[in-house]
Amino acid sequence: MISHKNDAALETLLAGLEKWSATAGWIPARIFTRFLPLKNDERISPILHSGDATLPLTTVVTEEGIRYALDFAAGYSHGLFLDQRMNRAKVRALRPKRMLNTFAYTCSFSVAAAMAGAETVSVDLSKKSLDRGKQNFALNGIAEKGHRFIAGDTLDLLPNLDSHGERFDLIILDPPTFSRGSNGRRWQVEEHFVDLLGAALELAMPKCSILLSTNCTKLNPAALEQMSRMCTKGRRRTVDYPRFATSVDFPTGTGSSTLWMMVR
Ligand SMILES: C[S@@+](CC[C@H](N)C(=O)[O-])C[C@H]1O[C@@H](n2cnc3c(N)ncnc32)[C@H](O)[C@@H]1O
């Protein structure tokens, strides 16, 4: 899958892939391309660029031994965000006990945590996405016991979980740039991320890892760290910000902006 912002980028990426596959000796059976528009309502499904057009548009891929279902006919997103690969590996390596995955989409972070033995709570507005998440659990032979899937608005749910005394040692905050939540409430990441993180911090166990991630180009890791420092100030929590290696296919400045907070 090649995601691109314009024709020139697409040409460069296709040429790079061709050169790399010739040296690596790995020829992709199918290549899909996807245009990344600035506005959500200009989003279109991926396009088959090369390969057998009669093959089914659903398939299963394996990453670090974990299976994920993809559906190239499901709309703009096929089911797995490739730029989160290193973060999924980090989730697994952290071996959390209880993970809260907000804006969970197809629950790939939850599956990675469950594979490491965690109980998980996955929240998304879209029941359809959560059903695909359940499919990902089943694909990996993980029983649903110990895993909850909540179709609802994260911003409503966080205080609700707090009032029930629910606490987590790993929290994923990977919201969209813009959306309409319950009752048509407007979500704009630059404006509302601070409130989201504030509410999430109420659910953090004494030792908790929090992943902040966004596709919003205005929020780079430095801006995320500034926001995090502002939010944790006065909360008497110590926070470390470890830096992890980026993946070769998503060098710094491409893909989503990510910040890990290790809260104590
Ligand atoms: C960027 S995707 C998350 C990707 C996911 N973290 C992953 O790595 O697969 C954003 C998701 O947020 C969901 N969403 C948007 N607004 C929401 C809200 N207010 N509460 C819960 N989910 C929301 C969308 O349905 C979508 O699945």
XYZ file of C-alpha atoms and ligand atoms in Angstrom:
291
model
C 0.000 0.000 0.000
C 1.514 3.282 -1.074
C -0.039 6.381 0.469
C 0.752 9.636 -1.307
C -0.148 13.325 -1.171
C 0.376 14.091 -4.874
C 1.292 12.500 -8.215
C 4.979 13.395 -7.937
C 5.243 11.639 -4.559
C 3.450 8.609 -5.986
C 5.912 8.378 -8.892
C 8.905 8.665 -6.531
C 7.534 6.019 -4.165
C 6.680 3.592 -6.966
C 10.168 4.001 -8.469
C 11.732 3.471 -5.020
C 9.668 0.334 -4.449
C 10.643 -1.058 -7.846
C 14.347 -0.457 -7.154
C 14.148 -1.901 -3.646
C 12.201 -5.009 -4.693
C 14.759 -5.720 -7.444
C 17.622 -5.725 -4.901
C 15.637 -7.456 -2.139
C 14.349 -10.127 -4.517
C 10.803 -9.585 -3.215
C 8.173 -8.827 -5.819
C 4.838 -7.629 -4.400
C 1.941 -9.647 -5.806
C -0.315 -6.586 -5.634
C 0.340 -2.883 -5.105
C -2.445 -0.591 -3.888
C -2.142 3.187 -3.876
C -4.075 5.641 -1.753
C -4.379 9.402 -2.052
C -4.110 11.299 1.259
C -6.428 14.330 0.936
C -6.435 17.272 3.319
C -10.175 16.982 3.930
C -11.946 13.866 5.295
C -14.809 14.166 2.791
C -12.350 13.837 -0.122
C -11.207 10.407 1.035
C -11.480 7.548 -1.433
C -10.785 3.807 -1.287
C -7.344 2.458 -2.240
C -6.787 1.758 -5.939
C -5.214 -1.421 -7.302
C -2.115 -0.220 -9.159
C -0.726 -3.586 -10.258
C -1.457 -7.257 -9.704
C -4.344 -9.642 -10.205
C -7.651 -7.721 -10.127
C -9.632 -10.952 -9.697
C -8.126 -11.721 -6.256
C -10.390 -11.028 -3.241
C -10.046 -7.574 -1.680
C -9.861 -9.105 1.790
C -6.691 -10.734 3.022
C -4.756 -11.515 6.196
C -1.256 -10.188 6.893
C 1.225 -11.215 9.559
C 3.345 -8.770 11.577
C 5.718 -10.128 14.241
C 3.703 -13.355 14.225
C 0.366 -11.539 14.809
C -2.360 -11.862 12.196
C -4.491 -8.898 11.075
C -7.359 -8.875 8.586
C -7.261 -6.281 5.810
C -10.124 -5.206 3.591
C -9.201 -3.004 0.632
C -12.880 -2.523 -0.179
C -13.802 -1.212 3.276
C -13.171 2.419 2.350
C -10.262 4.774 2.889
C -8.502 2.652 5.557
C -7.895 -1.031 4.995
C -7.602 -2.071 8.637
C -3.994 -1.677 9.768
C -1.927 1.504 10.131
C 1.554 0.524 8.945
C 3.235 3.537 10.577
C 2.205 2.183 14.004
C 4.223 -1.024 13.600
C 7.011 0.039 16.012
C 4.429 1.225 18.544
C 2.583 -2.119 18.370
C 5.933 -3.837 19.023
C 6.512 -1.485 21.966
C 3.053 -2.269 23.387
C 3.847 -5.967 23.281
C 7.315 -5.479 24.813
C 5.865 -3.462 27.715
C 3.835 -6.544 28.779
C 0.948 -4.483 30.228
C -1.572 -5.986 32.640
C -4.545 -3.722 31.755
C -4.604 -1.679 28.597
C -7.083 1.003 27.543
C -7.120 1.496 23.780
C -9.101 4.614 22.872
C -9.983 5.390 19.217
C -9.209 1.690 18.791
C -10.339 1.276 15.139
C -9.665 -2.430 14.351
C -7.997 -2.941 17.756
C -4.487 -3.745 16.516
C -2.924 -2.272 19.677
C -5.326 -4.358 21.794
C -4.378 -7.546 19.964
C -0.664 -6.775 20.465
C -1.281 -6.205 24.205
C -3.463 -9.316 24.509
C -0.710 -11.393 22.890
C 1.505 -10.256 25.793
C -1.122 -11.384 28.322
C -2.974 -8.092 28.990
C -6.648 -7.551 29.681
C -7.889 -4.882 27.285
C -10.656 -2.301 26.887
C -11.084 -1.039 23.303
C -13.232 2.026 22.620
C -14.359 3.373 19.258
C -17.372 5.276 17.918
C -17.665 2.709 15.141
C -19.184 -0.654 16.094
C -18.214 -1.905 12.649
C -14.517 -1.204 13.360
C -14.765 -2.936 16.739
C -16.341 -5.967 15.034
C -13.276 -6.058 12.786
C -11.219 -5.829 15.975
C -13.012 -8.885 17.365
C -12.203 -10.652 14.105
C -8.501 -9.820 14.668
C -8.704 -11.328 18.171
C -10.296 -14.491 16.724
C -7.671 -14.698 13.957
C -5.027 -14.980 16.667
C -6.968 -17.501 18.751
C -7.550 -15.011 21.607
C -10.799 -15.659 23.533
C -12.897 -12.551 24.246
C -12.827 -13.163 28.033
C -10.824 -10.339 29.628
C -11.372 -8.096 26.601
C -14.101 -5.466 26.324
C -15.188 -3.643 23.180
C -17.133 -0.455 23.832
C -18.868 1.364 20.988
C -19.022 4.959 22.156
C -17.399 8.343 22.444
C -14.009 8.228 24.203
C -14.625 11.659 25.731
C -17.798 10.419 27.458
C -16.303 7.118 28.416
C -13.127 8.231 30.216
C -14.941 9.927 33.160
C -17.302 6.973 33.275
C -14.420 4.495 33.633
C -12.938 6.764 36.319
C -16.164 6.795 38.328
C -16.075 2.977 38.271
C -12.504 3.026 39.632
C -11.012 1.456 36.492
C -7.229 1.880 36.240
C -4.751 0.956 33.513
C -0.991 0.557 33.193
C -1.039 1.287 29.456
C -3.242 3.829 27.687
C -3.325 4.477 23.940
C -4.468 7.915 22.761
C -4.430 7.959 18.951
C -7.354 10.226 18.005
C -8.269 11.431 14.516
C -7.454 15.020 13.544
C -11.137 15.865 13.250
C -14.381 14.017 13.985
C -17.938 14.385 15.171
C -18.504 12.521 18.418
C -21.722 11.661 20.218
C -24.461 14.302 19.846
C -22.509 15.764 16.922
C -19.868 17.132 19.309
C -16.898 18.472 17.373
C -13.444 16.949 18.035
C -10.437 18.909 16.796
C -7.160 17.407 17.917
C -5.174 20.654 18.370
C -7.910 22.059 20.610
C -8.983 18.992 22.544
C -5.948 16.734 22.995
C -5.107 18.439 26.321
C -8.541 17.583 27.777
C -8.262 14.031 26.481
C -4.868 13.532 28.105
C -6.079 15.138 31.342
C -8.997 12.682 31.523
C -6.714 9.750 30.650
C -4.257 10.666 33.420
C -7.074 10.137 35.954
C -7.146 6.475 34.877
C -3.391 5.908 35.098
C -2.097 3.362 37.612
C 0.835 4.596 39.769
C 3.104 3.300 36.997
C 1.605 3.761 33.561
C 2.778 4.122 29.963
C 0.770 6.429 27.703
C 1.121 6.609 23.945
C 0.170 9.920 22.324
C -0.139 9.767 18.569
C -1.602 11.973 15.868
C -1.581 12.493 12.129
C -2.087 16.236 12.564
C 0.921 17.880 10.920
C 0.729 20.825 13.354
C 1.490 18.527 16.280
C 5.034 17.194 16.049
C 6.588 15.168 18.923
C 7.992 18.373 20.480
C 4.492 19.925 20.532
C 3.078 16.716 22.036
C 5.737 16.786 24.760
C 5.002 20.437 25.542
C 1.306 19.588 25.854
C 2.077 16.588 28.045
C 4.299 18.659 30.363
C 1.531 21.232 30.690
C -1.007 18.524 31.550
C 1.111 16.699 34.104
C 2.328 19.878 35.824
C 0.581 20.146 39.173
C -0.540 16.517 39.083
C 2.472 15.349 41.138
C 3.426 12.739 38.582
C 6.937 12.223 37.244
C 7.115 11.594 33.525
C 9.941 10.276 31.369
C 9.914 10.649 27.605
C 11.999 7.829 26.134
C 12.815 8.026 22.443
C 12.606 4.868 20.364
C 14.030 4.004 16.965
C 11.854 4.825 13.962
C 11.244 2.259 11.229
C 13.085 2.437 7.936
C 9.857 2.826 5.928
C 8.632 5.741 8.094
C 11.650 7.972 8.812
C 11.296 10.928 11.202
C 8.866 13.497 9.789
C 6.735 10.939 7.931
C 3.789 8.942 9.265
C 2.127 9.868 12.538
C 3.751 11.964 15.299
C 4.268 9.867 18.363
C 5.254 10.456 21.988
C 5.620 7.848 24.718
C 5.029 9.056 28.279
C 6.263 6.852 31.113
C 4.278 8.132 34.095
C 5.154 7.462 37.756
C -6.763 7.264 13.607
S -7.985 6.016 13.787
C -7.232 5.145 15.106
C -6.230 4.105 14.650
C -5.865 3.071 15.674
N -5.270 3.688 16.849
C -4.898 2.049 15.055
O -3.669 2.172 15.224
O -5.387 1.143 14.391
C -9.279 6.937 14.520
C -10.473 6.132 15.058
O -11.153 6.975 15.980
C -12.541 6.708 15.928
N -13.219 7.872 16.544
C -13.383 9.121 16.020
N -13.935 9.933 16.961
C -14.109 9.186 18.081
C -14.606 9.454 19.381
N -15.033 10.662 19.724
N -14.623 8.448 20.298
C -14.202 7.206 19.962
N -13.716 6.892 18.740
C -13.657 7.862 17.819
C -12.819 6.450 14.469
O -13.999 5.678 14.310
C -11.521 5.701 14.040
O -11.705 4.318 14.111
